[in-house]
């Protein structure tokens, strides 16, 4: 499908409609040609890496691949002295975002 085609977002939505999450506490948002997965960090586990691996497996099964250099991780948390969870290997962790920084 050529980039910018009118049918692109519809076809993308159809292709990714069967993508499932590892944990029911996580949230997936699919919009046009993007997917966002939100993963709450709990005291007992961090499923962010599990979601990345699950997405990679789903993509391979559907003859696609993830473009991890374009993926990024954003950690949102309140003021706390607890250490942050380790970053997901191979994915850049953003410290802050500003307008126009989403596609860099």
CSV table of N, CA, C and O in Angstrom, one decimal:
chain,number,residue,atom,x,y,z
A,1,UNK,N,0.8,-1.2,0.0
A,1,UNK,CA,0.0,0.0,0.0
A,1,UNK,C,0.9,1.2,0.0
A,1,UNK,O,1.7,1.4,0.9
A,2,UNK,N,0.7,2.1,-0.9
A,2,UNK,CA,1.5,3.4,-1.0
A,2,UNK,C,1.2,4.2,0.3
A,2,UNK,O,0.1,4.3,0.7
A,3,UNK,N,2.3,4.9,0.8
A,3,UNK,CA,2.1,5.7,2.0
A,3,UNK,C,1.1,6.9,1.6
A,3,UNK,O,1.2,7.5,0.5
A,4,UNK,N,0.2,7.2,2.5
A,4,UNK,CA,-0.8,8.2,2.3
A,4,UNK,C,-2.0,7.8,1.5
A,4,UNK,O,-2.9,8.6,1.3
A,5,UNK,N,-2.1,6.5,1.2
A,5,UNK,CA,-3.3,6.0,0.5
A,5,UNK,C,-4.5,6.1,1.4
A,5,UNK,O,-4.4,5.9,2.6
A,6,UNK,N,-5.6,6.4,0.8
A,6,UNK,CA,-6.9,6.5,1.6
A,6,UNK,C,-7.2,5.2,2.3
A,6,UNK,O,-7.7,5.2,3.5
A,7,UNK,N,-7.0,4.1,1.7
A,7,UNK,CA,-7.3,2.8,2.3
A,7,UNK,C,-6.3,2.3,3.3
A,7,UNK,O,-6.6,1.4,4.1
A,8,UNK,N,-5.1,3.0,3.4
A,8,UNK,CA,-4.1,2.5,4.3
A,8,UNK,C,-4.5,2.3,5.8
A,8,UNK,O,-4.3,1.2,6.3
A,9,UNK,N,-5.1,3.3,6.4
A,9,UNK,CA,-5.5,3.2,7.8
A,9,UNK,C,-6.5,2.0,8.0
A,9,UNK,O,-6.4,1.3,9.0
A,10,UNK,N,-7.4,1.9,7.1
A,10,UNK,CA,-8.5,0.9,7.2
A,10,UNK,C,-7.8,-0.5,7.1
A,10,UNK,O,-8.1,-1.4,7.9
A,11,UNK,N,-7.0,-0.7,6.1
A,11,UNK,CA,-6.3,-2.0,5.9
A,11,UNK,C,-5.4,-2.3,7.1
A,11,UNK,O,-5.3,-3.4,7.6
A,12,UNK,N,-4.7,-1.3,7.7
A,12,UNK,CA,-3.8,-1.5,8.8
A,12,UNK,C,-4.7,-2.0,10.0
A,12,UNK,O,-4.3,-2.9,10.7
A,13,UNK,N,-5.8,-1.3,10.2
A,13,UNK,CA,-6.7,-1.7,11.3
A,13,UNK,C,-7.2,-3.2,11.2
A,13,UNK,O,-7.3,-3.9,12.1
A,14,UNK,N,-7.5,-3.6,9.9
A,14,UNK,CA,-7.9,-4.9,9.7
A,14,UNK,C,-6.8,-5.9,10.0
A,14,UNK,O,-7.0,-7.0,10.6
A,15,UNK,N,-5.6,-5.6,9.6
A,15,UNK,CA,-4.4,-6.5,9.8
A,15,UNK,C,-4.1,-6.7,11.3
A,15,UNK,O,-3.9,-7.8,11.7
A,16,UNK,N,-4.2,-5.6,12.0
A,16,UNK,CA,-3.8,-5.7,13.4
A,16,UNK,C,-4.9,-6.0,14.4
A,16,UNK,O,-4.8,-6.0,15.6
A,17,UNK,N,-6.1,-6.2,13.8
A,17,UNK,CA,-7.3,-6.5,14.7
A,17,UNK,C,-7.1,-7.7,15.6
A,17,UNK,O,-7.8,-7.7,16.7
A,18,UNK,N,-6.3,-8.7,15.2
A,18,UNK,CA,-6.2,-9.9,16.1
A,18,UNK,C,-5.0,-9.8,17.0
A,18,UNK,O,-4.7,-10.7,17.8
A,19,UNK,N,-4.3,-8.6,17.1
A,19,UNK,CA,-3.2,-8.5,18.0
A,19,UNK,C,-3.7,-8.4,19.5
A,19,UNK,O,-4.6,-7.6,19.8
A,20,UNK,N,-3.2,-9.3,20.3
A,20,UNK,CA,-3.7,-9.4,21.7
A,20,UNK,C,-2.5,-9.0,22.7
A,20,UNK,O,-1.3,-9.0,22.3
A,21,UNK,N,-2.9,-8.7,23.9
A,21,UNK,CA,-1.9,-8.3,24.9
A,21,UNK,C,-1.5,-9.5,25.8
A,21,UNK,O,-2.3,-10.4,26.0
A,22,UNK,N,-0.4,-9.4,26.4
A,22,UNK,CA,0.1,-10.4,27.4
A,22,UNK,C,-0.7,-10.4,28.7
A,22,UNK,O,-1.1,-11.4,29.2
A,23,UNK,N,-0.9,-9.2,29.2
A,23,UNK,CA,-1.6,-9.0,30.5
A,23,UNK,C,-2.8,-8.1,30.3
A,23,UNK,O,-2.8,-7.1,29.6
A,24,UNK,N,-3.9,-8.5,31.0
A,24,UNK,CA,-5.2,-7.8,30.8
A,24,UNK,C,-5.1,-6.4,31.5
A,24,UNK,O,-6.0,-5.6,31.2
A,25,UNK,N,-4.1,-6.1,32.3
A,25,UNK,CA,-4.0,-4.8,32.9
A,25,UNK,C,-3.3,-3.8,31.9
A,25,UNK,O,-3.4,-2.6,32.2
A,26,UNK,N,-2.7,-4.3,30.9
A,26,UNK,CA,-2.1,-3.4,29.9
A,26,UNK,C,-3.2,-2.9,28.9
A,26,UNK,O,-4.3,-3.5,28.8
A,27,UNK,N,-2.9,-1.9,28.2
A,27,UNK,CA,-3.8,-1.3,27.3
A,27,UNK,C,-3.2,-1.1,25.9
A,27,UNK,O,-2.0,-0.7,25.8
A,28,UNK,N,-4.0,-1.4,24.9
A,28,UNK,CA,-3.5,-1.2,23.5
A,28,UNK,C,-4.3,-0.2,22.8
A,28,UNK,O,-5.6,-0.3,22.9
A,29,UNK,N,-3.7,0.7,22.1
A,29,UNK,CA,-4.4,1.7,21.3
A,29,UNK,C,-3.9,1.6,19.8
A,29,UNK,O,-2.7,1.7,19.6
A,30,UNK,N,-4.9,1.4,18.9
A,30,UNK,CA,-4.5,1.3,17.5
A,30,UNK,C,-5.2,2.4,16.8
A,30,UNK,O,-6.4,2.6,16.9
A,31,UNK,N,-4.4,3.2,16.1
A,31,UNK,CA,-4.9,4.4,15.4
A,31,UNK,C,-4.1,4.6,14.1
A,31,UNK,O,-2.9,4.7,14.1
A,32,UNK,N,-4.9,4.6,13.0
A,32,UNK,CA,-4.3,4.8,11.7
A,32,UNK,C,-3.2,3.8,11.5
A,32,UNK,O,-3.5,2.6,11.3
A,33,UNK,N,-1.9,4.2,11.5
A,33,UNK,CA,-0.8,3.3,11.2
A,33,UNK,C,0.1,3.2,12.5
A,33,UNK,O,1.3,2.9,12.3
A,34,UNK,N,-0.4,3.5,13.6
A,34,UNK,CA,0.4,3.4,14.9
A,34,UNK,C,-0.3,2.5,15.9
A,34,UNK,O,-1.5,2.4,16.0
A,35,UNK,N,0.5,2.0,16.8
A,35,UNK,CA,0.1,1.2,17.9
A,35,UNK,C,0.8,1.7,19.1
A,35,UNK,O,2.0,1.9,19.1
A,36,UNK,N,0.0,1.9,20.2
A,36,UNK,CA,0.6,2.3,21.5
A,36,UNK,C,0.2,1.3,22.5
A,36,UNK,O,-1.0,0.9,22.6
A,37,UNK,N,1.1,0.8,23.3
A,37,UNK,CA,0.8,-0.2,24.3
A,37,UNK,C,1.2,0.5,25.6
A,37,UNK,O,2.4,0.9,25.8
A,38,UNK,N,0.3,0.6,26.6
A,38,UNK,CA,0.5,1.2,27.9
A,38,UNK,C,0.6,0.0,28.9
A,38,UNK,O,-0.3,-0.8,29.0
A,39,UNK,N,1.7,0.1,29.7
A,39,UNK,CA,1.9,-1.0,30.6
A,39,UNK,C,2.2,-0.4,32.0
A,39,UNK,O,3.1,0.3,32.2
A,40,UNK,N,1.2,-0.7,33.0
A,40,UNK,CA,1.5,-0.2,34.3
A,40,UNK,C,2.6,-1.0,35.0
A,40,UNK,O,2.7,-2.2,34.8
A,41,UNK,N,3.4,-0.4,35.7
A,41,UNK,CA,4.5,-1.1,36.4
A,41,UNK,C,4.0,-1.4,37.8
A,41,UNK,O,3.6,-0.5,38.6
A,42,UNK,N,4.0,-2.6,38.2
A,42,UNK,CA,3.6,-3.0,39.5
A,42,UNK,C,4.8,-3.4,40.4
A,42,UNK,O,5.9,-3.5,39.9
A,43,UNK,N,4.6,-3.7,41.6
A,43,UNK,CA,5.7,-4.1,42.5
A,43,UNK,C,6.2,-5.5,42.1
A,43,UNK,O,7.4,-5.7,42.3
A,44,UNK,N,5.4,-6.3,41.6
A,44,UNK,CA,5.8,-7.7,41.4
A,44,UNK,C,6.3,-8.0,40.0
A,44,UNK,O,7.1,-8.9,39.8
A,45,UNK,N,5.9,-7.3,39.0
A,45,UNK,CA,6.4,-7.6,37.7
A,45,UNK,C,6.3,-6.4,36.7
A,45,UNK,O,5.6,-5.4,37.0
A,46,UNK,N,7.0,-6.5,35.7
A,46,UNK,CA,7.0,-5.5,34.6
A,46,UNK,C,6.8,-6.2,33.3
A,46,UNK,O,7.7,-7.0,32.9
A,47,UNK,N,5.7,-6.0,32.7
A,47,UNK,CA,5.4,-6.8,31.5
A,47,UNK,C,5.7,-6.0,30.2
A,47,UNK,O,5.4,-6.5,29.1
A,48,UNK,N,6.4,-4.9,30.3
A,48,UNK,CA,6.8,-4.2,29.1
A,48,UNK,C,7.6,-5.0,28.1
A,48,UNK,O,7.3,-5.1,26.9
A,49,UNK,N,8.6,-5.7,28.6
A,49,UNK,CA,9.4,-6.5,27.8
A,49,UNK,C,8.6,-7.7,27.2
A,49,UNK,O,8.7,-8.0,26.0
A,50,UNK,N,7.7,-8.2,28.0
A,50,UNK,CA,6.8,-9.3,27.5
A,50,UNK,C,5.9,-8.8,26.4
A,50,UNK,O,5.7,-9.5,25.4
A,51,UNK,N,5.5,-7.6,26.5
A,51,UNK,CA,4.6,-7.0,25.4
A,51,UNK,C,5.4,-6.8,24.1
A,51,UNK,O,4.9,-7.0,23.0
A,52,UNK,N,6.7,-6.4,24.2
A,52,UNK,CA,7.5,-6.2,23.1
A,52,UNK,C,7.8,-7.6,22.4
A,52,UNK,O,7.6,-7.7,21.2
A,53,UNK,N,8.1,-8.6,23.2
A,53,UNK,CA,8.3,-9.9,22.7
A,53,UNK,C,7.1,-10.5,22.0
A,53,UNK,O,7.1,-11.1,20.9
A,54,UNK,N,5.9,-10.3,22.7
A,54,UNK,CA,4.7,-10.7,22.1
A,54,UNK,C,4.4,-10.0,20.8
A,54,UNK,O,3.9,-10.7,19.8
A,55,UNK,N,4.7,-8.7,20.7
A,55,UNK,CA,4.4,-8.0,19.5
A,55,UNK,C,5.4,-8.5,18.4
A,55,UNK,O,5.0,-8.6,17.2
A,56,UNK,N,6.6,-8.8,18.7
A,56,UNK,CA,7.6,-9.3,17.7
A,56,UNK,C,7.1,-10.7,17.2
A,56,UNK,O,7.1,-10.9,16.0
A,57,UNK,N,6.6,-11.5,18.1
A,57,UNK,CA,6.1,-12.8,17.7
A,57,UNK,C,4.9,-12.7,16.8
A,57,UNK,O,4.8,-13.4,15.8
A,58,UNK,N,4.0,-11.8,17.2
A,58,UNK,CA,2.8,-11.6,16.4
A,58,UNK,C,3.2,-11.1,15.0
A,58,UNK,O,2.6,-11.5,14.0
A,59,UNK,N,4.1,-10.1,14.9
A,59,UNK,CA,4.5,-9.6,13.6
A,59,UNK,C,5.2,-10.7,12.8
A,59,UNK,O,4.9,-10.8,11.6
A,60,UNK,N,6.0,-11.5,13.4
A,60,UNK,CA,6.7,-12.5,12.6
A,60,UNK,C,5.7,-13.5,12.1
A,60,UNK,O,5.8,-14.0,10.9
A,61,UNK,N,4.7,-13.9,12.9
A,61,UNK,CA,3.6,-14.8,12.5
A,61,UNK,C,2.8,-14.2,11.3
A,61,UNK,O,2.4,-15.0,10.4
A,62,UNK,N,2.7,-12.9,11.2
A,62,UNK,CA,2.0,-12.3,10.1
A,62,UNK,C,2.9,-11.7,9.0
A,62,UNK,O,2.5,-10.8,8.3
A,63,UNK,N,4.1,-12.2,9.0
A,63,UNK,CA,5.1,-11.9,8.0
A,63,UNK,C,5.4,-10.4,7.9
A,63,UNK,O,5.5,-9.8,6.9
A,64,UNK,N,5.6,-9.8,9.1
A,64,UNK,CA,5.9,-8.4,9.3
A,64,UNK,C,7.1,-8.3,10.3
A,64,UNK,O,7.5,-9.3,10.9
A,65,UNK,N,7.6,-7.1,10.5
A,65,UNK,CA,8.6,-6.9,11.5
A,65,UNK,C,8.4,-5.6,12.2
A,65,UNK,O,7.8,-4.7,11.6
A,66,UNK,N,8.9,-5.5,13.4
A,66,UNK,CA,8.8,-4.3,14.2
A,66,UNK,C,10.0,-3.4,13.8
A,66,UNK,O,11.1,-3.9,13.6
A,67,UNK,N,9.8,-2.1,13.7
A,67,UNK,CA,10.8,-1.2,13.4
A,67,UNK,C,11.3,-0.6,14.8
A,67,UNK,O,10.9,0.5,15.1
A,68,UNK,N,12.0,-1.4,15.6
A,68,UNK,CA,12.4,-0.9,16.9
A,68,UNK,C,13.2,0.4,17.0
A,68,UNK,O,13.0,1.1,17.9
A,69,UNK,N,14.0,0.7,16.0
A,69,UNK,CA,14.7,2.0,16.0
A,69,UNK,C,13.7,3.2,16.0
A,69,UNK,O,14.0,4.3,16.5
A,70,UNK,N,12.5,3.0,15.5
A,70,UNK,CA,11.5,4.1,15.5
A,70,UNK,C,10.6,4.0,16.8
A,70,UNK,O,9.8,4.9,17.0
A,71,UNK,N,10.7,2.9,17.5
A,71,UNK,CA,9.9,2.8,18.8
A,71,UNK,C,10.6,3.5,19.9
A,71,UNK,O,11.8,3.7,19.9
A,72,UNK,N,9.8,4.0,20.9
A,72,UNK,CA,10.3,4.6,22.1
A,72,UNK,C,9.5,4.3,23.3
A,72,UNK,O,8.3,3.9,23.1
A,73,UNK,N,10.1,4.4,24.4
A,73,UNK,CA,9.4,4.1,25.7
A,73,UNK,C,9.4,5.4,26.5
A,73,UNK,O,10.3,6.2,26.5
A,74,UNK,N,8.2,5.7,27.1
A,74,UNK,CA,8.1,6.9,27.9
A,74,UNK,C,7.6,6.4,29.3
A,74,UNK,O,6.6,5.7,29.4
A,75,UNK,N,8.4,6.7,30.3
A,75,UNK,CA,8.1,6.3,31.7
A,75,UNK,C,7.4,7.5,32.4
A,75,UNK,O,8.0,8.5,32.5
A,76,UNK,N,6.1,7.3,32.8
A,76,UNK,CA,5.4,8.3,33.5
A,76,UNK,C,5.2,7.8,35.0
A,76,UNK,O,4.8,6.7,35.2
A,77,UNK,N,5.6,8.7,35.9
A,77,UNK,CA,5.5,8.3,37.3
A,77,UNK,C,5.5,9.5,38.2
A,77,UNK,O,5.9,10.6,37.8
A,78,UNK,N,4.9,9.3,39.4
A,78,UNK,CA,4.8,10.4,40.3
A,78,UNK,C,6.2,10.5,41.0
A,78,UNK,O,7.1,9.7,40.9
A,79,UNK,N,6.3,11.6,41.8
A,79,UNK,CA,7.5,11.8,42.6
A,79,UNK,C,7.7,10.6,43.6
A,79,UNK,O,6.8,10.4,44.4
A,80,UNK,N,8.8,9.9,43.4
A,80,UNK,CA,9.0,8.8,44.3
A,80,UNK,C,10.5,8.5,44.4
A,80,UNK,O,11.3,9.0,43.6
A,81,UNK,N,10.9,7.9,45.5
A,81,UNK,CA,12.3,7.5,45.6
A,81,UNK,C,12.6,6.1,45.1
A,81,UNK,O,13.7,5.7,45.0
A,82,UNK,N,11.6,5.4,44.7
A,82,UNK,CA,11.8,4.1,44.2
A,82,UNK,C,12.5,4.2,42.8
A,82,UNK,O,12.2,5.1,42.0
A,83,UNK,N,13.4,3.3,42.6
A,83,UNK,CA,14.1,3.3,41.3
A,83,UNK,C,13.2,3.0,40.1
A,83,UNK,O,12.3,2.2,40.3
A,84,UNK,N,13.5,3.6,39.0
A,84,UNK,CA,12.7,3.3,37.8
A,84,UNK,C,13.0,1.9,37.3
A,84,UNK,O,14.1,1.4,37.5
A,85,UNK,N,12.1,1.2,36.7
A,85,UNK,CA,12.4,-0.1,36.1
A,85,UNK,C,13.4,0.0,35.0
A,85,UNK,O,13.6,1.1,34.4
A,86,UNK,N,14.1,-1.0,34.7
A,86,UNK,CA,15.1,-1.0,33.6
A,86,UNK,C,14.5,-0.7,32.3
A,86,UNK,O,13.3,-1.1,32.1
A,87,UNK,N,15.1,0.0,31.4
A,87,UNK,CA,14.6,0.2,30.1
A,87,UNK,C,14.4,-1.1,29.3
A,87,UNK,O,15.1,-2.0,29.6
A,88,UNK,N,13.5,-1.1,28.3
A,88,UNK,CA,13.4,-2.2,27.5
A,88,UNK,C,14.5,-2.3,26.5
A,88,UNK,O,14.8,-1.3,25.8
A,89,UNK,N,15.3,-3.4,26.5
A,89,UNK,CA,16.4,-3.5,25.6
A,89,UNK,C,16.1,-3.2,24.1
A,89,UNK,O,15.1,-3.7,23.6
A,90,UNK,N,16.9,-2.4,23.4
A,90,UNK,CA,16.7,-2.1,22.0
A,90,UNK,C,15.7,-1.0,21.7
A,90,UNK,O,15.4,-0.6,20.6
A,91,UNK,N,15.1,-0.4,22.8
A,91,UNK,CA,14.1,0.7,22.6
A,91,UNK,C,14.5,1.9,23.4
A,91,UNK,O,14.8,1.8,24.6
A,92,UNK,N,14.6,3.0,22.7
A,92,UNK,CA,15.0,4.3,23.4
A,92,UNK,C,14.0,4.7,24.4
A,92,UNK,O,12.8,4.7,24.2
A,93,UNK,N,14.5,5.1,25.6
A,93,UNK,CA,13.6,5.7,26.6
A,93,UNK,C,13.7,7.2,26.5
A,93,UNK,O,14.7,7.8,26.6
A,94,UNK,N,12.5,7.8,26.3
A,94,UNK,CA,12.4,9.3,26.3
A,94,UNK,C,12.3,9.8,27.7
A,94,UNK,O,11.5,9.3,28.5
A,95,UNK,N,13.0,10.9,28.0
A,95,UNK,CA,12.9,11.5,29.3
A,95,UNK,C,11.8,12.6,29.3
A,95,UNK,O,11.2,12.8,30.3
A,96,UNK,N,11.5,13.2,28.1
A,96,UNK,CA,10.5,14.2,28.0
A,96,UNK,C,10.1,14.3,26.5
A,96,UNK,O,10.9,13.9,25.7
A,97,UNK,N,9.0,14.9,26.3
A,97,UNK,CA,8.5,15.1,24.9
A,97,UNK,C,8.1,16.5,24.8
A,97,UNK,O,7.7,17.2,25.7
A,98,UNK,N,8.3,17.0,23.6
A,98,UNK,CA,7.8,18.4,23.2
A,98,UNK,C,7.2,18.3,21.9
A,98,UNK,O,7.4,17.3,21.1
A,99,UNK,N,6.5,19.3,21.5
A,99,UNK,CA,5.8,19.3,20.2
A,99,UNK,C,6.8,19.1,19.1
A,99,UNK,O,7.9,19.7,19.1
A,100,UNK,N,6.5,18.2,18.2
A,100,UNK,CA,7.3,18.0,17.0
A,100,UNK,C,8.4,16.9,17.3
A,100,UNK,O,9.1,16.6,16.4
A,101,UNK,N,8.5,16.4,18.5
A,101,UNK,CA,9.5,15.4,18.9
A,101,UNK,C,9.0,14.0,18.7
A,101,UNK,O,9.7,13.0,18.9
A,102,UNK,N,7.7,13.8,18.3
A,102,UNK,CA,7.1,12.5,18.2
A,102,UNK,C,7.7,11.6,17.2
A,102,UNK,O,7.7,10.4,17.3
A,103,UNK,N,8.1,12.2,16.1
A,103,UNK,CA,8.6,11.4,14.9
A,103,UNK,C,10.1,11.5,14.7
A,103,UNK,O,10.5,11.2,13.6
A,104,UNK,N,10.8,11.9,15.7
A,104,UNK,CA,12.3,12.0,15.5
A,104,UNK,C,13.0,10.7,15.7
A,104,UNK,O,12.5,9.8,16.3
